[in-house]
């Protein structure tokens, strides 16, 4: 019994933390544009030197 | 750094025949140019290449070749963009950051591939002072951040323009922020609902295990309370969407799908809370929270669809030029924002410019393309004192005009307001799912009442238990998910075929098989190609080449049509000599086939002109000419060395597949009509040729809108058109379809825009819509079966939380599986993609980002 009383809040805290992290990411605009980054990563940084 | 201008780097896989290609855009060069190190098909491409090279960004070409993009011509406008620095403009469209930098979102034309992302994001290297440029490919929108101390926004705009991406201000900053916030909120809701659902599921696994294996009473209570708290969070935060929508519907005394959904969710939730406090009885929290999660996903998909539709509408307000060349009192010409023009001002309009306001020509004369308003395919010659409408394009020589009306007061301004109004007034097609929602609610309520009635005598608690279980287990989740998902899949598949559909309701309207259905077609640009060309050539074929060379010397629109017909062969001919052109009559001159040959005397023009040159026209050709004129086309005679040998029928040729497509539409049960702004006899001629009974010509944009509105009241009306003159009609119709190459206003007003040529895609769209609807009915049927099974279990009292937790997701998963497997737009005949080769049509064929299927198909990603 006692173990579950500690485990359950911890589990909820972890889940809550993950949700909070996601909310922060969403509010900072990380999910606004899902198409361009997939293209952008194909351009290596040194491309213009060659 | 290597010279990337070499041909091999730009080969685009055409080794067999060396076609000279433009160094910048890699499109074939116009006739007669031999391959050399660097060559450009137009000024725009040259400017872009020079700028790219000067900034050391030549890697763009390498990246582009890797990305295997479709070549696209640079369509730089070459404007000054000085209005971007205006204070009022900056207040509306720019955001000033805390550190003093300004941020502005600009919509770009001409984006075509991954290399564009690379190039545009190197903007800081092109314009010092620009701190960052981030491009959103799907929306074709770049966010530019710059230091106002170092550079101006107009400088950034000019640089983007020279690179071939003319910028337009994006939506006003405040609206933009509001929409962005709404999108993010939706995402957060989905996340919270998902987290609640998954955690409740974990708790319930423990509870279900306890049912079979036995569980400590304290543990059971702990889990029940924990699940209750999570479920309450889920219903009070993300789930509120459904409650709000249901309440809003009830307030307007309608019933949408959200009413039965909210009823099940909240009744089940409340009853669950009571059971938790009571400490015994079955709980359905896992099913309820999972329902919220799945339904929200459906809702998020729907929101995204609507966004795509709204994005396209933005362009409506960016029509017409943003700046004009005003002639000041001292005679100097300065570039000013269109908004600052006032009646009485004199503006200069150079060839290629779009007229910024309604007015009267005071100096000079030129030919104007007024098809934007009239739909008339022929340019009209206008001189002093003639009125010119805003939105027309000057085709030949510079003129000055005195402004009479600006902005909203212009004819096109009024027209655009009509587009907006027509779009607003149009009754929304009642969504399929909402129609079902109404009767589903009554069925569910009846079943719940029946359950109560059956069980009440035995035990009131059990009766409420089973009724609540019924409402939860039969919650129309599948219905809520099926329609948006199936529509989105259909939209994605259609986009891959070059049919861009803005909203799912389009499929519903197009799939109708009962009732009166009318399809109204515009003529110019829809059934026909929308430009003057040689429809048929009678007589000696060899004469055509000679005529083509001679007409190079003329800038008359008919001359252009004659040149067009043989761009490649012209290279074999030597230049023409001693050319005399009589405007409106004809042209004569000497053409040499090779240096050593004697020149041939070529006369091209009207019958009168040929006879005036002392040449008799044979009776046979004259008869053909009469037939041409009867068809609404014009006839041009050609004489070589004193003998009239050929006749060109000049007109607006039909698109290749028009006749076949119209016949197919007729077979599908649609009434077909033609409605055009062009002359009645021309319209009648085209109607005869494609086999349409009802055709109306000479309709103004206002007429068109009115006719479509009248028809829409009686039946389902599909309007197919291309120009701004069709925009109001497109917005008023049940479904507006804009065909390829159409004006951007019509794209914005339409529900569908087509990439393929002509009417073929319309047929494909209608057939696809029927298949899409069939998928939807199929998924709805399946999910109703699951609901029926759940209802039977609940009414017989056999239902348990575990059973509900299995049936409910199983139904949703089946729906998802059926939707994802469906492909309403199976490939049968792919619309041919023709490469636009040509030096004219500079303003017509710019590949706009709004109709790039590659980007729009991203809705499914």
mmCIF file with all atom_site columns, N, CA and C in Angstrom, chain B residues 135-197:
data_model
loop_
_atom_site.group_PDB
_atom_site.id
_atom_site.type_symbol
_atom_site.label_atom_id
_atom_site.label_alt_id
_atom_site.label_comp_id
_atom_site.label_asym_id
_atom_site.label_entity_id
_atom_site.label_seq_id
_atom_site.pdbx_PDB_ins_code
_atom_site.Cartn_x
_atom_site.Cartn_y
_atom_site.Cartn_z
_atom_site.occupancy
_atom_site.B_iso_or_equiv
_atom_site.pdbx_formal_charge
_atom_site.auth_seq_id
_atom_site.auth_comp_id
_atom_site.auth_asym_id
_atom_site.auth_atom_id
_atom_site.pdbx_PDB_model_num
ATOM 1   N N  . UNK B 1 135 ? 11.638 30.638 -43.493 1.00 0.00 ? 135 UNK B N  1
ATOM 2   C CA . UNK B 1 135 ? 10.587 30.404 -44.474 1.00 0.00 ? 135 UNK B CA 1
ATOM 3   C C  . UNK B 1 135 ? 9.679  29.266 -44.022 1.00 0.00 ? 135 UNK B C  1
ATOM 4   N N  . UNK B 1 136 ? 8.389  29.487 -44.184 1.00 0.00 ? 136 UNK B N  1
ATOM 5   C CA . UNK B 1 136 ? 7.408  28.420 -43.987 1.00 0.00 ? 136 UNK B CA 1
ATOM 6   C C  . UNK B 1 136 ? 6.945  28.000 -45.370 1.00 0.00 ? 136 UNK B C  1
ATOM 7   N N  . UNK B 1 137 ? 7.423  26.828 -45.799 1.00 0.00 ? 137 UNK B N  1
ATOM 8   C CA . UNK B 1 137 ? 7.175  26.375 -47.168 1.00 0.00 ? 137 UNK B CA 1
ATOM 9   C C  . UNK B 1 137 ? 5.685  26.244 -47.470 1.00 0.00 ? 137 UNK B C  1
ATOM 10  N N  . UNK B 1 138 ? 4.936  25.656 -46.546 1.00 0.00 ? 138 UNK B N  1
ATOM 11  C CA . UNK B 1 138 ? 3.556  25.325 -46.847 1.00 0.00 ? 138 UNK B CA 1
ATOM 12  C C  . UNK B 1 138 ? 2.722  26.580 -47.057 1.00 0.00 ? 138 UNK B C  1
ATOM 13  N N  . UNK B 1 139 ? 2.982  27.576 -46.209 1.00 0.00 ? 139 UNK B N  1
ATOM 14  C CA . UNK B 1 139 ? 2.213  28.804 -46.336 1.00 0.00 ? 139 UNK B CA 1
ATOM 15  C C  . UNK B 1 139 ? 2.874  29.799 -47.284 1.00 0.00 ? 139 UNK B C  1
ATOM 16  N N  . UNK B 1 140 ? 4.075  29.447 -47.765 1.00 0.00 ? 140 UNK B N  1
ATOM 17  C CA . UNK B 1 140 ? 4.832  30.345 -48.640 1.00 0.00 ? 140 UNK B CA 1
ATOM 18  C C  . UNK B 1 140 ? 5.020  31.701 -47.976 1.00 0.00 ? 140 UNK B C  1
ATOM 19  N N  . UNK B 1 141 ? 5.403  31.659 -46.711 1.00 0.00 ? 141 UNK B N  1
ATOM 20  C CA . UNK B 1 141 ? 5.481  32.887 -45.931 1.00 0.00 ? 141 UNK B CA 1
ATOM 21  C C  . UNK B 1 141 ? 6.862  32.958 -45.281 1.00 0.00 ? 141 UNK B C  1
ATOM 22  N N  . UNK B 1 142 ? 7.528  34.073 -45.452 1.00 0.00 ? 142 UNK B N  1
ATOM 23  C CA . UNK B 1 142 ? 8.837  34.214 -44.829 1.00 0.00 ? 142 UNK B CA 1
ATOM 24  C C  . UNK B 1 142 ? 8.741  35.246 -43.708 1.00 0.00 ? 142 UNK B C  1
ATOM 25  N N  . UNK B 1 143 ? 9.317  34.885 -42.540 1.00 0.00 ? 143 UNK B N  1
ATOM 26  C CA . UNK B 1 143 ? 9.371  35.826 -41.427 1.00 0.00 ? 143 UNK B CA 1
ATOM 27  C C  . UNK B 1 143 ? 10.742 36.487 -41.456 1.00 0.00 ? 143 UNK B C  1
ATOM 28  N N  . UNK B 1 144 ? 10.758 37.788 -41.715 1.00 0.00 ? 144 UNK B N  1
ATOM 29  C CA . UNK B 1 144 ? 12.025 38.507 -41.822 1.00 0.00 ? 144 UNK B CA 1
ATOM 30  C C  . UNK B 1 144 ? 12.219 39.329 -40.553 1.00 0.00 ? 144 UNK B C  1
ATOM 31  N N  . UNK B 1 145 ? 13.417 39.201 -39.936 1.00 0.00 ? 145 UNK B N  1
ATOM 32  C CA . UNK B 1 145 ? 13.714 40.050 -38.788 1.00 0.00 ? 145 UNK B CA 1
ATOM 33  C C  . UNK B 1 145 ? 14.874 40.936 -39.179 1.00 0.00 ? 145 UNK B C  1
ATOM 34  N N  . UNK B 1 146 ? 14.761 42.226 -38.993 1.00 0.00 ? 146 UNK B N  1
ATOM 35  C CA . UNK B 1 146 ? 15.848 43.100 -39.421 1.00 0.00 ? 146 UNK B CA 1
ATOM 36  C C  . UNK B 1 146 ? 16.050 44.250 -38.436 1.00 0.00 ? 146 UNK B C  1
ATOM 37  N N  . UNK B 1 147 ? 17.226 44.825 -38.530 1.00 0.00 ? 147 UNK B N  1
ATOM 38  C CA . UNK B 1 147 ? 17.587 45.953 -37.676 1.00 0.00 ? 147 UNK B CA 1
ATOM 39  C C  . UNK B 1 147 ? 17.242 47.241 -38.428 1.00 0.00 ? 147 UNK B C  1
ATOM 40  N N  . UNK B 1 148 ? 16.245 47.992 -37.971 1.00 0.00 ? 148 UNK B N  1
ATOM 41  C CA . UNK B 1 148 ? 15.830 49.182 -38.732 1.00 0.00 ? 148 UNK B CA 1
ATOM 42  C C  . UNK B 1 148 ? 16.927 50.241 -38.830 1.00 0.00 ? 148 UNK B C  1
ATOM 43  N N  . UNK B 1 149 ? 17.937 50.162 -37.929 1.00 0.00 ? 149 UNK B N  1
ATOM 44  C CA . UNK B 1 149 ? 19.033 51.128 -38.006 1.00 0.00 ? 149 UNK B CA 1
ATOM 45  C C  . UNK B 1 149 ? 19.914 50.866 -39.230 1.00 0.00 ? 149 UNK B C  1
ATOM 46  N N  . UNK B 1 150 ? 20.026 49.595 -39.602 1.00 0.00 ? 150 UNK B N  1
ATOM 47  C CA . UNK B 1 150 ? 20.957 49.226 -40.660 1.00 0.00 ? 150 UNK B CA 1
ATOM 48  C C  . UNK B 1 150 ? 20.307 49.146 -42.042 1.00 0.00 ? 150 UNK B C  1
ATOM 49  N N  . UNK B 1 151 ? 19.050 48.751 -42.081 1.00 0.00 ? 151 UNK B N  1
ATOM 50  C CA . UNK B 1 151 ? 18.425 48.574 -43.384 1.00 0.00 ? 151 UNK B CA 1
ATOM 51  C C  . UNK B 1 151 ? 16.933 48.819 -43.277 1.00 0.00 ? 151 UNK B C  1
ATOM 52  N N  . UNK B 1 152 ? 16.287 48.903 -44.423 1.00 0.00 ? 152 UNK B N  1
ATOM 53  C CA . UNK B 1 152 ? 14.842 49.133 -44.437 1.00 0.00 ? 152 UNK B CA 1
ATOM 54  C C  . UNK B 1 152 ? 14.136 47.878 -44.936 1.00 0.00 ? 152 UNK B C  1
ATOM 55  N N  . UNK B 1 153 ? 12.907 47.755 -44.587 1.00 0.00 ? 153 UNK B N  1
ATOM 56  C CA . UNK B 1 153 ? 12.138 46.590 -45.022 1.00 0.00 ? 153 UNK B CA 1
ATOM 57  C C  . UNK B 1 153 ? 12.025 46.557 -46.541 1.00 0.00 ? 153 UNK B C  1
ATOM 58  N N  . UNK B 1 154 ? 11.974 47.761 -47.140 1.00 0.00 ? 154 UNK B N  1
ATOM 59  C CA . UNK B 1 154 ? 11.847 47.798 -48.598 1.00 0.00 ? 154 UNK B CA 1
ATOM 60  C C  . UNK B 1 154 ? 13.089 47.198 -49.258 1.00 0.00 ? 154 UNK B C  1
ATOM 61  N N  . UNK B 1 155 ? 14.254 47.353 -48.614 1.00 0.00 ? 155 UNK B N  1
ATOM 62  C CA . UNK B 1 155 ? 15.475 46.794 -49.187 1.00 0.00 ? 155 UNK B CA 1
ATOM 63  C C  . UNK B 1 155 ? 15.387 45.273 -49.196 1.00 0.00 ? 155 UNK B C  1
ATOM 64  N N  . UNK B 1 156 ? 14.895 44.711 -48.098 1.00 0.00 ? 156 UNK B N  1
ATOM 65  C CA . UNK B 1 156 ? 14.720 43.261 -48.028 1.00 0.00 ? 156 UNK B CA 1
ATOM 66  C C  . UNK B 1 156 ? 13.716 42.800 -49.073 1.00 0.00 ? 156 UNK B C  1
ATOM 67  N N  . UNK B 1 157 ? 12.629 43.590 -49.210 1.00 0.00 ? 157 UNK B N  1
ATOM 68  C CA . UNK B 1 157 ? 11.588 43.233 -50.170 1.00 0.00 ? 157 UNK B CA 1
ATOM 69  C C  . UNK B 1 157 ? 12.144 43.284 -51.591 1.00 0.00 ? 157 UNK B C  1
ATOM 70  N N  . UNK B 1 158 ? 12.957 44.316 -51.872 1.00 0.00 ? 158 UNK B N  1
ATOM 71  C CA . UNK B 1 158 ? 13.551 44.435 -53.211 1.00 0.00 ? 158 UNK B CA 1
ATOM 72  C C  . UNK B 1 158 ? 14.454 43.248 -53.499 1.00 0.00 ? 158 UNK B C  1
ATOM 73  N N  . UNK B 1 159 ? 15.246 42.836 -52.479 1.00 0.00 ? 159 UNK B N  1
ATOM 74  C CA . UNK B 1 159 ? 16.157 41.714 -52.676 1.00 0.00 ? 159 UNK B CA 1
ATOM 75  C C  . UNK B 1 159 ? 15.370 40.434 -52.960 1.00 0.00 ? 159 UNK B C  1
ATOM 76  N N  . UNK B 1 160 ? 14.297 40.205 -52.196 1.00 0.00 ? 160 UNK B N  1
ATOM 77  C CA . UNK B 1 160 ? 13.473 39.011 -52.419 1.00 0.00 ? 160 UNK B CA 1
ATOM 78  C C  . UNK B 1 160 ? 12.887 39.043 -53.826 1.00 0.00 ? 160 UNK B C  1
ATOM 79  N N  . UNK B 1 161 ? 12.475 40.230 -54.249 1.00 0.00 ? 161 UNK B N  1
ATOM 80  C CA . UNK B 1 161 ? 11.901 40.388 -55.572 1.00 0.00 ? 161 UNK B CA 1
ATOM 81  C C  . UNK B 1 161 ? 12.931 40.082 -56.650 1.00 0.00 ? 161 UNK B C  1
ATOM 82  N N  . UNK B 1 162 ? 14.159 40.615 -56.484 1.00 0.00 ? 162 UNK B N  1
ATOM 83  C CA . UNK B 1 162 ? 15.180 40.367 -57.510 1.00 0.00 ? 162 UNK B CA 1
ATOM 84  C C  . UNK B 1 162 ? 15.547 38.895 -57.562 1.00 0.00 ? 162 UNK B C  1
ATOM 85  N N  . UNK B 1 163 ? 15.441 38.204 -56.434 1.00 0.00 ? 163 UNK B N  1
ATOM 86  C CA . UNK B 1 163 ? 15.743 36.775 -56.453 1.00 0.00 ? 163 UNK B CA 1
ATOM 87  C C  . UNK B 1 163 ? 14.632 35.988 -57.139 1.00 0.00 ? 163 UNK B C  1
ATOM 88  N N  . UNK B 1 164 ? 13.532 36.667 -57.444 1.00 0.00 ? 164 UNK B N  1
ATOM 89  C CA . UNK B 1 164 ? 12.449 35.998 -58.163 1.00 0.00 ? 164 UNK B CA 1
ATOM 90  C C  . UNK B 1 164 ? 11.289 35.613 -57.278 1.00 0.00 ? 164 UNK B C  1
ATOM 91  N N  . UNK B 1 165 ? 11.227 36.175 -56.071 1.00 0.00 ? 165 UNK B N  1
ATOM 92  C CA . UNK B 1 165 ? 10.103 35.871 -55.189 1.00 0.00 ? 165 UNK B CA 1
ATOM 93  C C  . UNK B 1 165 ? 9.420  37.171 -54.763 1.00 0.00 ? 165 UNK B C  1
ATOM 94  N N  . UNK B 1 166 ? 8.570  37.738 -55.610 1.00 0.00 ? 166 UNK B N  1
ATOM 95  C CA . UNK B 1 166 ? 7.938  39.011 -55.237 1.00 0.00 ? 166 UNK B CA 1
ATOM 96  C C  . UNK B 1 166 ? 7.164  38.864 -53.924 1.00 0.00 ? 166 UNK B C  1
ATOM 97  N N  . UNK B 1 167 ? 7.454  39.710 -52.939 1.00 0.00 ? 167 UNK B N  1
ATOM 98  C CA . UNK B 1 167 ? 6.785  39.591 -51.650 1.00 0.00 ? 167 UNK B CA 1
ATOM 99  C C  . UNK B 1 167 ? 5.490  40.386 -51.585 1.00 0.00 ? 167 UNK B C  1
ATOM 100 N N  . UNK B 1 168 ? 4.569  39.919 -50.750 1.00 0.00 ? 168 UNK B N  1
ATOM 101 C CA . UNK B 1 168 ? 3.348  40.654 -50.437 1.00 0.00 ? 168 UNK B CA 1
ATOM 102 C C  . UNK B 1 168 ? 3.228  40.665 -48.927 1.00 0.00 ? 168 UNK B C  1
ATOM 103 N N  . UNK B 1 169 ? 2.688  41.732 -48.366 1.00 0.00 ? 169 UNK B N  1
ATOM 104 C CA . UNK B 1 169 ? 2.513  41.709 -46.918 1.00 0.00 ? 169 UNK B CA 1
ATOM 105 C C  . UNK B 1 169 ? 1.532  40.608 -46.538 1.00 0.00 ? 169 UNK B C  1
ATOM 106 N N  . UNK B 1 170 ? 1.868  39.859 -45.479 1.00 0.00 ? 170 UNK B N  1
ATOM 107 C CA . UNK B 1 170 ? 0.960  38.804 -45.027 1.00 0.00 ? 170 UNK B CA 1
ATOM 108 C C  . UNK B 1 170 ? -0.135 39.451 -44.191 1.00 0.00 ? 170 UNK B C  1
ATOM 109 N N  . UNK B 1 171 ? -1.003 38.646 -43.709 1.00 0.00 ? 171 UNK B N  1
ATOM 110 C CA . UNK B 1 171 ? -2.128 39.123 -42.910 1.00 0.00 ? 171 UNK B CA 1
ATOM 111 C C  . UNK B 1 171 ? -1.679 40.096 -41.831 1.00 0.00 ? 171 UNK B C  1
ATOM 112 N N  . UNK B 1 172 ? -2.575 40.929 -41.402 1.00 0.00 ? 172 UNK B N  1
ATOM 113 C CA . UNK B 1 172 ? -2.239 41.910 -40.374 1.00 0.00 ? 172 UNK B CA 1
ATOM 114 C C  . UNK B 1 172 ? -1.762 41.203 -39.119 1.00 0.00 ? 172 UNK B C  1
ATOM 115 N N  . UNK B 1 173 ? -0.791 41.814 -38.495 1.00 0.00 ? 173 UNK B N  1
ATOM 116 C CA . UNK B 1 173 ? -0.071 41.167 -37.398 1.00 0.00 ? 173 UNK B CA 1
ATOM 117 C C  . UNK B 1 173 ? -1.010 40.665 -36.309 1.00 0.00 ? 173 UNK B C  1
ATOM 118 N N  . UNK B 1 174 ? -2.021 41.461 -35.954 1.00 0.00 ? 174 UNK B N  1
ATOM 119 C CA . UNK B 1 174 ? -2.882 41.092 -34.834 1.00 0.00 ? 174 UNK B CA 1
ATOM 120 C C  . UNK B 1 174 ? -3.681 39.821 -35.155 1.00 0.00 ? 174 UNK B C  1
ATOM 121 N N  . UNK B 1 175 ? -4.260 39.782 -36.360 1.00 0.00 ? 175 UNK B N  1
ATOM 122 C CA . UNK B 1 175 ? -5.047 38.616 -36.770 1.00 0.00 ? 175 UNK B CA 1
ATOM 123 C C  . UNK B 1 175 ? -4.172 37.374 -36.791 1.00 0.00 ? 175 UNK B C  1
ATOM 124 N N  . UNK B 1 176 ? -2.957 37.584 -37.289 1.00 0.00 ? 176 UNK B N  1
ATOM 125 C CA . UNK B 1 176 ? -2.014 36.479 -37.422 1.00 0.00 ? 176 UNK B CA 1
ATOM 126 C C  . UNK B 1 176 ? -1.730 35.872 -36.060 1.00 0.00 ? 176 UNK B C  1
ATOM 127 N N  . UNK B 1 177 ? -1.455 36.747 -35.104 1.00 0.00 ? 177 UNK B N  1
ATOM 128 C CA . UNK B 1 177 ? -1.134 36.263 -33.755 1.00 0.00 ? 177 UNK B CA 1
ATOM 129 C C  . UNK B 1 177 ? -2.313 35.511 -33.167 1.00 0.00 ? 177 UNK B C  1
ATOM 130 N N  . UNK B 1 178 ? -3.528 36.030 -33.402 1.00 0.00 ? 178 UNK B N  1
ATOM 131 C CA . UNK B 1 178 ? -4.712 35.383 -32.840 1.00 0.00 ? 178 UNK B CA 1
ATOM 132 C C  . UNK B 1 178 ? -4.871 33.974 -33.402 1.00 0.00 ? 178 UNK B C  1
ATOM 133 N N  . UNK B 1 179 ? -4.649 33.839 -34.701 1.00 0.00 ? 179 UNK B N  1
ATOM 134 C CA . UNK B 1 179 ? -4.807 32.525 -35.310 1.00 0.00 ? 179 UNK B CA 1
ATOM 135 C C  . UNK B 1 179 ? -3.750 31.565 -34.826 1.00 0.00 ? 179 UNK B C  1
ATOM 136 N N  . UNK B 1 180 ? -2.540 32.074 -34.697 1.00 0.00 ? 180 UNK B N  1
ATOM 137 C CA . UNK B 1 180 ? -1.445 31.240 -34.244 1.00 0.00 ? 180 UNK B CA 1
ATOM 138 C C  . UNK B 1 180 ? -1.748 30.725 -32.843 1.00 0.00 ? 180 UNK B C  1
ATOM 139 N N  . UNK B 1 181 ? -2.263 31.632 -31.995 1.00 0.00 ? 181 UNK B N  1
ATOM 140 C CA . UNK B 1 181 ? -2.581 31.242 -30.628 1.00 0.00 ? 181 UNK B CA 1
ATOM 141 C C  . UNK B 1 181 ? -3.648 30.150 -30.625 1.00 0.00 ? 181 UNK B C  1
ATOM 142 N N  . UNK B 1 182 ? -4.610 30.263 -31.527 1.00 0.00 ? 182 UNK B N  1
ATOM 143 C CA . UNK B 1 182 ? -5.681 29.260 -31.575 1.00 0.00 ? 182 UNK B CA 1
ATOM 144 C C  . UNK B 1 182 ? -5.133 27.893 -31.993 1.00 0.00 ? 182 UNK B C  1
ATOM 145 N N  . UNK B 1 183 ? -4.249 27.914 -32.981 1.00 0.00 ? 183 UNK B N  1
ATOM 146 C CA . UNK B 1 183 ? -3.630 26.657 -33.418 1.00 0.00 ? 183 UNK B CA 1
ATOM 147 C C  . UNK B 1 183 ? -2.901 25.986 -32.275 1.00 0.00 ? 183 UNK B C  1
ATOM 148 N N  . UNK B 1 184 ? -2.135 26.804 -31.544 1.00 0.00 ? 184 UNK B N  1
ATOM 149 C CA . UNK B 1 184 ? -1.341 26.232 -30.456 1.00 0.00 ? 184 UNK B CA 1
ATOM 150 C C  . UNK B 1 184 ? -2.243 25.701 -29.359 1.00 0.00 ? 184 UNK B C  1
ATOM 151 N N  . UNK B 1 185 ? -3.336 26.411 -29.098 1.00 0.00 ? 185 UNK B N  1
ATOM 152 C CA . UNK B 1 185 ? -4.266 25.965 -28.062 1.00 0.00 ? 185 UNK B CA 1
ATOM 153 C C  . UNK B 1 185 ? -4.816 24.587 -28.400 1.00 0.00 ? 185 UNK B C  1
ATOM 154 N N  . UNK B 1 186 ? -5.147 24.402 -29.663 1.00 0.00 ? 186 UNK B N  1
ATOM 155 C CA . UNK B 1 186 ? -5.707 23.120 -30.101 1.00 0.00 ? 186 UNK B CA 1
ATOM 156 C C  . UNK B 1 186 ? -4.704 22.006 -29.849 1.00 0.00 ? 186 UNK B C  1
ATOM 157 N N  . UNK B 1 187 ? -3.451 22.302 -30.164 1.00 0.00 ? 187 UNK B N  1
ATOM 158 C CA . UNK B 1 187 ? -2.393 21.315 -29.990 1.00 0.00 ? 187 UNK B CA 1
ATOM 159 C C  . UNK B 1 187 ? -2.255 20.949 -28.514 1.00 0.00 ? 187 UNK B C  1
ATOM 160 N N  . UNK B 1 188 ? -2.300 21.970 -27.663 1.00 0.00 ? 188 UNK B N  1
ATOM 161 C CA . UNK B 1 188 ? -2.180 21.741 -26.218 1.00 0.00 ? 188 UNK B CA 1
ATOM 162 C C  . UNK B 1 188 ? -3.349 20.890 -25.737 1.00 0.00 ? 188 UNK B C  1
ATOM 163 N N  . UNK B 1 189 ? -4.552 21.179 -26.250 1.00 0.00 ? 189 UNK B N  1
ATOM 164 C CA . UNK B 1 189 ? -5.720 20.393 -25.845 1.00 0.00 ? 189 UNK B CA 1
ATOM 165 C C  . UNK B 1 189 ? -5.525 18.925 -26.182 1.00 0.00 ? 189 UNK B C  1
ATOM 166 N N  . UNK B 1 190 ? -5.061 18.666 -27.406 1.00 0.00 ? 190 UNK B N  1
ATOM 167 C CA . UNK B 1 190 ? -4.843 17.277 -27.814 1.00 0.00 ? 190 UNK B CA 1
ATOM 168 C C  . UNK B 1 190 ? -3.845 16.622 -26.875 1.00 0.00 ? 190 UNK B C  1
ATOM 169 N N  . UNK B 1 191 ? -2.780 17.350 -26.542 1.00 0.00 ? 191 UNK B N  1
ATOM 170 C CA . UNK B 1 191 ? -1.741 16.789 -25.692 1.00 0.00 ? 191 UNK B CA 1
ATOM 171 C C  . UNK B 1 191 ? -2.282 16.471 -24.311 1.00 0.00 ? 191 UNK B C  1
ATOM 172 N N  . UNK B 1 192 ? -3.018 17.394 -23.724 1.00 0.00 ? 192 UNK B N  1
ATOM 173 C CA . UNK B 1 192 ? -3.544 17.177 -22.368 1.00 0.00 ? 192 UNK B CA 1
ATOM 174 C C  . UNK B 1 192 ? -4.523 16.007 -22.376 1.00 0.00 ? 192 UNK B C  1
ATOM 175 N N  . UNK B 1 193 ? -5.393 15.984 -23.390 1.00 0.00 ? 193 UNK B N  1
ATOM 176 C CA . UNK B 1 193 ? -6.351 14.887 -23.468 1.00 0.00 ? 193 UNK B CA 1
ATOM 177 C C  . UNK B 1 193 ? -5.625 13.562 -23.619 1.00 0.00 ? 193 UNK B C  1
ATOM 178 N N  . UNK B 1 194 ? -4.576 13.552 -24.432 1.00 0.00 ? 194 UNK B N  1
ATOM 179 C CA . UNK B 1 194 ? -3.804 12.326 -24.629 1.00 0.00 ? 194 UNK B CA 1
ATOM 180 C C  . UNK B 1 194 ? -3.158 11.864 -23.336 1.00 0.00 ? 194 UNK B C  1
ATOM 181 N N  . UNK B 1 195 ? -2.573 12.815 -22.615 1.00 0.00 ? 195 UNK B N  1
ATOM 182 C CA . UNK B 1 195 ? -1.901 12.462 -21.352 1.00 0.00 ? 195 UNK B CA 1
ATOM 183 C C  . UNK B 1 195 ? -2.906 11.913 -20.353 1.00 0.00 ? 195 UNK B C  1
ATOM 184 N N  . UNK B 1 196 ? -4.061 12.576 -20.223 1.00 0.00 ? 196 UNK B N  1
ATOM 185 C CA . UNK B 1 196 ? -5.092 12.103 -19.295 1.00 0.00 ? 196 UNK B CA 1
ATOM 186 C C  . UNK B 1 196 ? -5.553 10.713 -19.690 1.00 0.00 ? 196 UNK B C  1
ATOM 187 N N  . UNK B 1 197 ? -5.854 10.536 -20.986 1.00 0.00 ? 197 UNK B N  1
ATOM 188 C CA . UNK B 1 197 ? -6.387 9.259  -21.446 1.00 0.00 ? 197 UNK B CA 1
ATOM 189 C C  . UNK B 1 197 ? -5.405 8.129  -21.176 1.00 0.00 ? 197 UNK B C  1
#
